[in-house]
Amino acid sequence: MRMGPAELVQAAAMARRFYLEGKSKIQIAEEFGVSRFKVARVLETALERDLVRIEIRVPAELDAERSDALRARYGLRHAVVVESPAEEQDDAPDPENLGEVAADLLGELVAEGDVLGLAWGRSTIHMAAALDRLPPCTVVQLTGVYDAGTAERGSVEAVRRAAQVSGGEAHPIYAPMLLPDPATAAALREQTGIARAFEYFDKVTVAAVSIGSWEPGISTVHDMLSDEERAHYASLGVAAEMSAHLFDSDGRRVGRDLGERCITVEADRLRRIPEVVAIAGGLRKAAAIGAVLRSGLVTSLVTDTAAADYLLTESAAGVRPALERADPDGE
């Protein structure tokens, strides 16, 4: 059995503590919240898989040191940092290799019988295309599509692909993400197929989501709104968007009225999902990623070195450990 990216990063971190820092297995177990027997097994596996020689070794595309630092800073369950392209630009999209690494991470996290939820986003679509292993599980779509005319190339196809790989049931949503008014959105939620997908939301055990910053081409919701609406939400201090939920720089939700017009999983349901993996990277999204991490809605992150460096150096004010699932609004 090959090791997934989170296993590789954790094994490297534990081996560094044990072999280079001289910490005991009991100390390591307390730090990572596992038993000392688990630590012993991980260290044995690290030796067997040639992760440990004189130095700690992981695949070249994974940055174990940044991954561990990011996990500790934000209280994440898993943080996997991949190398940014050699010539990273401020306006570069998410690195393509994020989807491949996220696909491996899902293969590691999803267990037989789980319910996997996929939200709309270019990163999640790339991830689904890269999937090559998943245990038998049910796959449900968590948001409507960006454009009904692109459903075959978007989130509907991503749900189908994941279900095909796992051999499980697929529950897609054939509806736009954003509707003209709350009444239309409410009516669509009552339609049989969409209502059936919504019934699975409380059963989701692992979810994959994308993050967008509030600017053209980086946030799907931003691009779907009128100029007047964009200006309105910008005036509320929106800094990030995830699954049609808007956040300010402190991770607090703003513009909640927008959700009434959207076909999407509610924020309180997202917070109850045991494992929510966000996939986003690049300098252009770095501040937005930080905002969403402070929201307490995600537990794990797949990102790149450019975004990780920003997240590791930004002010610690307002940083909330993700595993506490703390709501900045206190709700």
mmCIF file of C-alpha atoms in Angstrom:
data_model
loop_
_atom_site.group_PDB
_atom_site.id
_atom_site.type_symbol
_atom_site.label_atom_id
_atom_site.label_comp_id
_atom_site.label_asym_id
_atom_site.label_seq_id
_atom_site.Cartn_x
_atom_site.Cartn_y
_atom_site.Cartn_z
ATOM 1 C CA MET A 1 0.000 0.000 0.000
ATOM 2 C CA ARG A 2 1.443 3.369 -0.981
ATOM 3 C CA MET A 3 1.440 6.162 1.559
ATOM 4 C CA GLY A 4 -0.772 9.178 0.944
ATOM 5 C CA PRO A 5 0.536 12.757 1.207
ATOM 6 C CA ALA A 6 -0.746 13.336 4.747
ATOM 7 C CA GLU A 7 0.856 10.071 5.918
ATOM 8 C CA LEU A 8 4.137 11.058 4.277
ATOM 9 C CA VAL A 9 4.093 14.528 5.851
ATOM 10 C CA GLN A 10 3.184 13.171 9.296
ATOM 11 C CA ALA A 11 5.808 10.433 9.110
ATOM 12 C CA ALA A 12 8.451 13.004 8.177
ATOM 13 C CA ALA A 13 7.429 15.315 11.026
ATOM 14 C CA MET A 14 7.483 12.524 13.630
ATOM 15 C CA ALA A 15 10.833 11.227 12.344
ATOM 16 C CA ARG A 16 12.309 14.733 12.580
ATOM 17 C CA ARG A 17 11.151 15.012 16.203
ATOM 18 C CA PHE A 18 12.536 11.570 17.081
ATOM 19 C CA TYR A 19 15.792 11.363 15.131
ATOM 20 C CA LEU A 20 16.886 14.999 14.888
ATOM 21 C CA GLU A 21 15.289 16.710 17.893
ATOM 22 C CA GLY A 22 15.669 13.832 20.346
ATOM 23 C CA LYS A 23 12.066 13.823 21.531
ATOM 24 C CA SER A 24 10.612 10.679 23.067
ATOM 25 C CA LYS A 25 7.768 8.724 21.530
ATOM 26 C CA ILE A 26 5.560 9.794 24.433
ATOM 27 C CA GLN A 27 6.317 13.476 23.770
ATOM 28 C CA ILE A 28 5.603 13.010 20.071
ATOM 29 C CA ALA A 29 2.368 11.185 20.835
ATOM 30 C CA GLU A 30 1.204 14.070 23.052
ATOM 31 C CA GLU A 31 2.054 16.656 20.377
ATOM 32 C CA PHE A 32 0.191 14.854 17.582
ATOM 33 C CA GLY A 33 -2.684 13.572 19.730
ATOM 34 C CA VAL A 34 -2.073 9.874 19.061
ATOM 35 C CA SER A 35 -0.873 6.885 21.084
ATOM 36 C CA ARG A 36 2.843 6.130 21.499
ATOM 37 C CA PHE A 37 2.164 2.811 19.759
ATOM 38 C CA LYS A 38 0.932 4.782 16.728
ATOM 39 C CA VAL A 39 4.147 6.824 16.836
ATOM 40 C CA ALA A 40 6.208 3.639 16.959
ATOM 41 C CA ARG A 41 4.382 2.221 13.928
ATOM 42 C CA VAL A 42 4.838 5.442 11.968
ATOM 43 C CA LEU A 43 8.563 5.522 12.744
ATOM 44 C CA GLU A 44 8.907 1.895 11.677
ATOM 45 C CA THR A 45 7.071 2.640 8.445
ATOM 46 C CA ALA A 46 9.314 5.655 7.857
ATOM 47 C CA LEU A 47 12.327 3.360 7.993
ATOM 48 C CA GLU A 48 10.712 0.694 5.822
ATOM 49 C CA ARG A 49 9.684 3.217 3.165
ATOM 50 C CA ASP A 50 13.153 4.800 3.084
ATOM 51 C CA LEU A 51 11.911 8.124 4.454
ATOM 52 C CA VAL A 52 14.682 8.045 7.041
ATOM 53 C CA ARG A 53 18.370 7.751 6.260
ATOM 54 C CA ILE A 54 20.646 10.513 7.509
ATOM 55 C CA GLU A 55 18.012 13.086 6.549
ATOM 56 C CA ILE A 56 14.229 13.108 6.346
ATOM 57 C CA ARG A 57 13.079 12.350 2.816
ATOM 58 C CA VAL A 58 9.675 12.920 1.167
ATOM 59 C CA PRO A 59 8.787 13.207 -2.521
ATOM 60 C CA ALA A 60 10.338 16.304 -4.083
ATOM 61 C CA GLU A 61 7.000 18.010 -4.755
ATOM 62 C CA LEU A 62 6.018 17.939 -1.060
ATOM 63 C CA ASP A 63 7.454 20.478 1.361
ATOM 64 C CA ALA A 64 7.305 18.632 4.671
ATOM 65 C CA GLU A 65 8.736 21.464 6.787
ATOM 66 C CA ARG A 66 6.242 24.063 5.585
ATOM 67 C CA SER A 67 3.430 21.497 5.811
ATOM 68 C CA ASP A 68 4.175 20.787 9.457
ATOM 69 C CA ALA A 69 4.569 24.484 10.313
ATOM 70 C CA LEU A 70 1.263 25.363 8.641
ATOM 71 C CA ARG A 71 -0.539 22.512 10.380
ATOM 72 C CA ALA A 72 0.714 23.664 13.781
ATOM 73 C CA ARG A 73 0.020 27.387 13.203
ATOM 74 C CA TYR A 74 -3.610 26.951 12.196
ATOM 75 C CA GLY A 75 -4.422 23.823 14.179
ATOM 76 C CA LEU A 76 -5.145 21.884 10.987
ATOM 77 C CA ARG A 77 -5.621 18.141 10.936
ATOM 78 C CA HIS A 78 -3.660 17.879 7.697
ATOM 79 C CA ALA A 79 -1.664 20.493 5.808
ATOM 80 C CA VAL A 80 0.035 19.441 2.584
ATOM 81 C CA VAL A 81 2.246 22.002 0.853
ATOM 82 C CA VAL A 82 3.497 21.383 -2.676
ATOM 83 C CA GLU A 83 6.203 23.259 -4.527
ATOM 84 C CA SER A 84 5.014 26.332 -6.437
ATOM 85 C CA PRO A 85 5.949 26.682 -10.106
ATOM 86 C CA ALA A 86 9.492 27.986 -10.575
ATOM 87 C CA GLU A 87 8.214 31.357 -11.821
ATOM 88 C CA GLU A 88 5.194 31.996 -9.625
ATOM 89 C CA GLN A 89 3.289 35.171 -10.553
ATOM 90 C CA ASP A 90 0.844 37.189 -8.459
ATOM 91 C CA ASP A 91 -1.910 36.546 -11.003
ATOM 92 C CA ALA A 92 -1.186 32.833 -11.468
ATOM 93 C CA PRO A 93 -4.102 30.404 -10.986
ATOM 94 C CA ASP A 94 -3.969 27.473 -8.589
ATOM 95 C CA PRO A 95 -0.984 25.271 -9.481
ATOM 96 C CA GLU A 96 -2.224 22.253 -11.435
ATOM 97 C CA ASN A 97 -0.404 19.781 -9.189
ATOM 98 C CA LEU A 98 -2.642 20.751 -6.252
ATOM 99 C CA GLY A 99 -5.438 18.661 -7.735
ATOM 100 C CA GLU A 100 -3.203 15.620 -8.097
ATOM 101 C CA VAL A 101 -1.951 15.822 -4.516
ATOM 102 C CA ALA A 102 -5.486 16.459 -3.215
ATOM 103 C CA ALA A 103 -6.685 13.381 -5.104
ATOM 104 C CA ASP A 104 -4.065 11.290 -3.295
ATOM 105 C CA LEU A 105 -5.078 12.848 0.011
ATOM 106 C CA LEU A 106 -8.745 11.944 -0.531
ATOM 107 C CA GLY A 107 -7.683 8.397 -1.345
ATOM 108 C CA GLU A 108 -6.030 8.373 2.048
ATOM 109 C CA LEU A 109 -8.828 10.045 4.060
ATOM 110 C CA VAL A 110 -11.976 8.467 2.629
ATOM 111 C CA ALA A 111 -12.949 5.123 4.146
ATOM 112 C CA GLU A 112 -15.388 2.508 2.898
ATOM 113 C CA GLY A 113 -18.968 3.588 3.573
ATOM 114 C CA ASP A 114 -18.138 7.296 3.858
ATOM 115 C CA VAL A 115 -20.125 10.017 2.129
ATOM 116 C CA LEU A 116 -17.869 12.292 0.078
ATOM 117 C CA GLY A 117 -19.073 15.810 -0.688
ATOM 118 C CA LEU A 118 -17.668 17.856 -3.584
ATOM 119 C CA ALA A 119 -18.260 21.589 -3.903
ATOM 120 C CA TRP A 120 -17.925 23.577 -7.126
ATOM 121 C CA GLY A 121 -14.456 24.914 -7.876
ATOM 122 C CA ARG A 122 -11.746 24.577 -10.485
ATOM 123 C CA SER A 123 -9.453 22.958 -7.927
ATOM 124 C CA THR A 124 -12.001 20.309 -6.941
ATOM 125 C CA ILE A 125 -12.729 19.590 -10.597
ATOM 126 C CA HIS A 126 -9.002 19.093 -11.276
ATOM 127 C CA MET A 127 -8.818 16.879 -8.203
ATOM 128 C CA ALA A 128 -11.691 14.683 -9.367
ATOM 129 C CA ALA A 129 -10.080 14.267 -12.779
ATOM 130 C CA ALA A 130 -6.886 13.038 -11.072
ATOM 131 C CA LEU A 131 -8.593 10.477 -8.827
ATOM 132 C CA ASP A 132 -7.391 6.926 -9.373
ATOM 133 C CA ARG A 133 -8.347 5.291 -6.072
ATOM 134 C CA LEU A 134 -11.221 5.624 -3.631
ATOM 135 C CA PRO A 135 -12.836 3.012 -1.400
ATOM 136 C CA PRO A 136 -16.554 2.321 -1.988
ATOM 137 C CA CYS A 137 -18.403 5.470 -0.924
ATOM 138 C CA THR A 138 -21.355 7.682 -1.806
ATOM 139 C CA VAL A 139 -20.527 10.934 -3.591
ATOM 140 C CA VAL A 140 -22.774 13.998 -3.313
ATOM 141 C CA GLN A 141 -22.539 17.427 -4.918
ATOM 142 C CA LEU A 142 -22.523 20.243 -2.346
ATOM 143 C CA THR A 143 -23.239 23.208 -4.630
ATOM 144 C CA GLY A 144 -25.020 24.016 -7.846
ATOM 145 C CA VAL A 145 -23.012 24.540 -11.021
ATOM 146 C CA TYR A 146 -21.446 27.745 -12.277
ATOM 147 C CA ASP A 147 -23.292 27.437 -15.562
ATOM 148 C CA ALA A 148 -25.858 24.748 -16.379
ATOM 149 C CA GLY A 149 -24.418 24.647 -19.875
ATOM 150 C CA THR A 150 -21.001 23.565 -18.557
ATOM 151 C CA ALA A 151 -22.263 20.867 -16.206
ATOM 152 C CA GLU A 152 -20.636 18.084 -18.217
ATOM 153 C CA ARG A 153 -17.236 19.720 -17.723
ATOM 154 C CA GLY A 154 -17.783 20.884 -14.165
ATOM 155 C CA SER A 155 -18.989 19.771 -10.769
ATOM 156 C CA VAL A 156 -21.578 17.298 -12.076
ATOM 157 C CA GLU A 157 -18.882 15.479 -14.004
ATOM 158 C CA ALA A 158 -16.587 15.642 -10.960
ATOM 159 C CA VAL A 159 -19.222 13.853 -8.860
ATOM 160 C CA ARG A 160 -19.709 11.242 -11.569
ATOM 161 C CA ARG A 161 -15.963 10.708 -11.876
ATOM 162 C CA ALA A 162 -15.475 10.237 -8.125
ATOM 163 C CA ALA A 163 -18.415 7.818 -7.949
ATOM 164 C CA GLN A 164 -17.050 5.885 -10.916
ATOM 165 C CA VAL A 165 -13.651 5.490 -9.248
ATOM 166 C CA SER A 166 -15.195 4.439 -5.936
ATOM 167 C CA GLY A 167 -17.946 2.275 -7.387
ATOM 168 C CA GLY A 168 -20.483 4.099 -5.219
ATOM 169 C CA GLU A 169 -23.653 6.100 -5.784
ATOM 170 C CA ALA A 170 -23.554 9.593 -7.272
ATOM 171 C CA HIS A 171 -25.940 12.379 -6.264
ATOM 172 C CA PRO A 172 -25.340 15.356 -8.574
ATOM 173 C CA ILE A 173 -27.222 18.654 -8.537
ATOM 174 C CA TYR A 174 -28.530 19.789 -11.917
ATOM 175 C CA ALA A 175 -29.098 23.428 -11.050
ATOM 176 C CA PRO A 176 -27.207 26.736 -11.178
ATOM 177 C CA MET A 177 -25.365 27.812 -8.058
ATOM 178 C CA LEU A 178 -26.790 31.341 -8.096
ATOM 179 C CA LEU A 179 -30.454 32.149 -8.786
ATOM 180 C CA PRO A 180 -32.130 35.523 -9.468
ATOM 181 C CA ASP A 181 -34.012 35.611 -6.162
ATOM 182 C CA PRO A 182 -34.597 33.617 -2.941
ATOM 183 C CA ALA A 183 -38.014 32.352 -4.082
ATOM 184 C CA THR A 184 -36.578 30.690 -7.182
ATOM 185 C CA ALA A 185 -33.781 29.114 -5.138
ATOM 186 C CA ALA A 186 -36.256 27.826 -2.553
ATOM 187 C CA ALA A 187 -38.434 26.289 -5.276
ATOM 188 C CA LEU A 188 -35.457 24.517 -6.828
ATOM 189 C CA ARG A 189 -34.401 23.082 -3.462
ATOM 190 C CA GLU A 190 -37.780 21.340 -3.301
ATOM 191 C CA GLN A 191 -37.303 19.553 -6.616
ATOM 192 C CA THR A 192 -36.901 15.803 -6.155
ATOM 193 C CA GLY A 193 -33.321 15.329 -7.386
ATOM 194 C CA ILE A 194 -31.971 18.392 -5.598
ATOM 195 C CA ALA A 195 -33.861 17.613 -2.399
ATOM 196 C CA ARG A 196 -32.414 14.087 -2.450
ATOM 197 C CA ALA A 197 -28.877 15.476 -2.671
ATOM 198 C CA PHE A 198 -29.586 17.911 0.188
ATOM 199 C CA GLU A 199 -30.728 14.980 2.343
ATOM 200 C CA TYR A 200 -27.177 13.630 2.178
ATOM 201 C CA PHE A 201 -25.557 16.849 3.413
ATOM 202 C CA ASP A 202 -25.870 15.835 7.078
ATOM 203 C CA LYS A 203 -24.311 12.460 6.253
ATOM 204 C CA VAL A 204 -21.175 13.818 4.580
ATOM 205 C CA THR A 205 -18.023 12.643 6.379
ATOM 206 C CA VAL A 206 -15.365 14.112 4.056
ATOM 207 C CA ALA A 207 -15.768 17.221 1.879
ATOM 208 C CA ALA A 208 -13.530 18.896 -0.684
ATOM 209 C CA VAL A 209 -13.952 22.627 -1.305
ATOM 210 C CA SER A 210 -12.224 25.413 -3.228
ATOM 211 C CA ILE A 211 -11.452 28.962 -2.085
ATOM 212 C CA GLY A 212 -11.667 32.157 -4.118
ATOM 213 C CA SER A 213 -10.526 35.710 -3.455
ATOM 214 C CA TRP A 214 -12.989 38.508 -4.201
ATOM 215 C CA GLU A 215 -11.808 39.499 -7.659
ATOM 216 C CA PRO A 216 -12.523 38.633 -11.302
ATOM 217 C CA GLY A 217 -11.544 35.167 -12.431
ATOM 218 C CA ILE A 218 -10.690 33.999 -8.901
ATOM 219 C CA SER A 219 -14.181 33.793 -7.398
ATOM 220 C CA THR A 220 -16.966 32.087 -9.300
ATOM 221 C CA VAL A 221 -19.612 33.954 -7.320
ATOM 222 C CA HIS A 222 -17.926 37.307 -8.001
ATOM 223 C CA ASP A 223 -18.087 36.629 -11.734
ATOM 224 C CA MET A 224 -21.782 35.698 -11.566
ATOM 225 C CA LEU A 225 -22.935 38.937 -9.952
ATOM 226 C CA SER A 226 -23.725 42.324 -11.452
ATOM 227 C CA ASP A 227 -21.354 45.267 -10.988
ATOM 228 C CA GLU A 228 -23.751 46.806 -8.485
ATOM 229 C CA GLU A 229 -23.938 43.600 -6.444
ATOM 230 C CA ARG A 230 -20.153 43.203 -6.457
ATOM 231 C CA ALA A 231 -19.741 46.735 -5.176
ATOM 232 C CA HIS A 232 -22.309 46.091 -2.435
ATOM 233 C CA TYR A 233 -20.570 42.993 -1.112
ATOM 234 C CA ALA A 234 -17.164 44.622 -1.438
ATOM 235 C CA SER A 235 -18.446 47.423 0.805
ATOM 236 C CA LEU A 236 -19.153 44.779 3.467
ATOM 237 C CA GLY A 237 -15.462 43.870 3.503
ATOM 238 C CA VAL A 238 -15.636 40.538 1.710
ATOM 239 C CA ALA A 239 -12.152 39.046 1.327
ATOM 240 C CA ALA A 240 -12.872 35.442 0.406
ATOM 241 C CA GLU A 241 -15.519 33.140 -0.983
ATOM 242 C CA MET A 242 -16.056 29.425 -0.456
ATOM 243 C CA SER A 243 -19.064 27.489 -1.739
ATOM 244 C CA ALA A 244 -20.992 30.777 -2.196
ATOM 245 C CA HIS A 245 -20.312 31.843 1.407
ATOM 246 C CA LEU A 246 -18.529 35.187 1.823
ATOM 247 C CA PHE A 247 -15.963 36.003 4.528
ATOM 248 C CA ASP A 248 -14.150 39.109 5.720
ATOM 249 C CA SER A 249 -10.435 39.033 6.533
ATOM 250 C CA ASP A 250 -11.144 37.805 10.077
ATOM 251 C CA GLY A 251 -13.101 34.815 8.824
ATOM 252 C CA ARG A 252 -16.505 36.236 9.750
ATOM 253 C CA ARG A 253 -19.340 35.615 7.321
ATOM 254 C CA VAL A 254 -20.694 38.673 5.526
ATOM 255 C CA GLY A 255 -23.428 39.146 2.937
ATOM 256 C CA ARG A 256 -25.455 36.232 4.244
ATOM 257 C CA ASP A 257 -28.429 37.281 2.137
ATOM 258 C CA LEU A 258 -26.541 35.958 -0.891
ATOM 259 C CA GLY A 259 -26.892 32.428 0.449
ATOM 260 C CA GLU A 260 -30.659 32.662 0.187
ATOM 261 C CA ARG A 261 -30.256 32.860 -3.603
ATOM 262 C CA CYS A 262 -27.770 29.999 -3.843
ATOM 263 C CA ILE A 263 -27.942 26.253 -4.163
ATOM 264 C CA THR A 264 -25.204 25.290 -1.724
ATOM 265 C CA VAL A 265 -24.467 23.487 1.520
ATOM 266 C CA GLU A 266 -25.164 25.731 4.508
ATOM 267 C CA ALA A 267 -22.229 26.953 6.600
ATOM 268 C CA ASP A 268 -23.489 25.285 9.785
ATOM 269 C CA ARG A 269 -23.657 21.956 7.957
ATOM 270 C CA LEU A 270 -20.128 22.425 6.660
ATOM 271 C CA ARG A 271 -18.955 23.018 10.225
ATOM 272 C CA ARG A 272 -20.430 19.676 11.297
ATOM 273 C CA ILE A 273 -18.636 17.675 8.594
ATOM 274 C CA PRO A 274 -15.758 15.828 10.323
ATOM 275 C CA GLU A 275 -13.198 16.463 7.554
ATOM 276 C CA VAL A 276 -13.350 19.472 5.214
ATOM 277 C CA VAL A 277 -10.362 19.704 2.857
ATOM 278 C CA ALA A 278 -9.755 23.058 1.180
ATOM 279 C CA ILE A 279 -7.729 23.088 -2.049
ATOM 280 C CA ALA A 280 -6.265 26.465 -3.008
ATOM 281 C CA GLY A 281 -2.896 28.031 -3.693
ATOM 282 C CA GLY A 282 -1.007 30.865 -5.332
ATOM 283 C CA LEU A 283 -0.091 34.323 -4.071
ATOM 284 C CA ARG A 284 -3.306 35.783 -5.449
ATOM 285 C CA LYS A 285 -5.394 33.576 -3.141
ATOM 286 C CA ALA A 286 -3.149 33.614 -0.079
ATOM 287 C CA ALA A 287 -5.062 36.231 1.930
ATOM 288 C CA ALA A 288 -8.389 34.577 1.045
ATOM 289 C CA ILE A 289 -7.082 31.216 2.237
ATOM 290 C CA GLY A 290 -6.113 32.793 5.552
ATOM 291 C CA ALA A 291 -9.591 34.289 5.937
ATOM 292 C CA VAL A 292 -11.281 30.929 5.361
ATOM 293 C CA LEU A 293 -8.906 29.148 7.747
ATOM 294 C CA ARG A 294 -9.985 31.626 10.442
ATOM 295 C CA SER A 295 -13.645 30.794 9.770
ATOM 296 C CA GLY A 296 -13.318 27.406 11.466
ATOM 297 C CA LEU A 297 -15.082 25.691 8.564
ATOM 298 C CA VAL A 298 -12.155 23.666 7.232
ATOM 299 C CA THR A 299 -9.954 21.096 8.939
ATOM 300 C CA SER A 300 -7.288 20.431 6.291
ATOM 301 C CA LEU A 301 -5.557 22.311 3.489
ATOM 302 C CA VAL A 302 -3.722 21.471 0.274
ATOM 303 C CA THR A 303 -1.763 24.494 -0.924
ATOM 304 C CA ASP A 304 1.552 25.574 -2.441
ATOM 305 C CA THR A 305 4.738 27.111 -1.070
ATOM 306 C CA ALA A 306 3.842 30.631 -2.265
ATOM 307 C CA ALA A 307 0.582 30.695 -0.290
ATOM 308 C CA ALA A 308 2.146 28.835 2.649
ATOM 309 C CA ASP A 309 4.905 31.421 3.035
ATOM 310 C CA TYR A 310 2.292 34.181 3.191
ATOM 311 C CA LEU A 311 0.185 32.257 5.714
ATOM 312 C CA LEU A 312 3.198 31.541 7.911
ATOM 313 C CA THR A 313 4.289 35.187 8.050
ATOM 314 C CA GLU A 314 0.954 37.031 8.279
ATOM 315 C CA SER A 315 -0.086 38.524 11.606
ATOM 316 C CA ALA A 316 -1.172 35.960 14.180
ATOM 317 C CA ALA A 317 -4.078 38.175 15.238
ATOM 318 C CA GLY A 318 -7.360 36.380 14.702
ATOM 319 C CA VAL A 319 -5.815 33.006 13.888
ATOM 320 C CA ARG A 320 -8.136 30.297 15.184
ATOM 321 C CA PRO A 321 -7.207 26.625 15.421
ATOM 322 C CA ALA A 322 -9.259 24.868 12.752
ATOM 323 C CA LEU A 323 -9.800 21.714 14.780
ATOM 324 C CA GLU A 324 -11.763 23.716 17.353
ATOM 325 C CA ARG A 325 -14.217 24.505 14.515
ATOM 326 C CA ALA A 326 -14.634 27.863 16.222
ATOM 327 C CA ASP A 327 -17.107 30.296 14.655
ATOM 328 C CA PRO A 328 -15.651 33.850 14.688
ATOM 329 C CA ASP A 329 -19.211 35.160 15.018
ATOM 330 C CA GLY A 330 -19.699 33.135 18.186
ATOM 331 C CA GLU A 331 -22.735 31.323 16.795
#
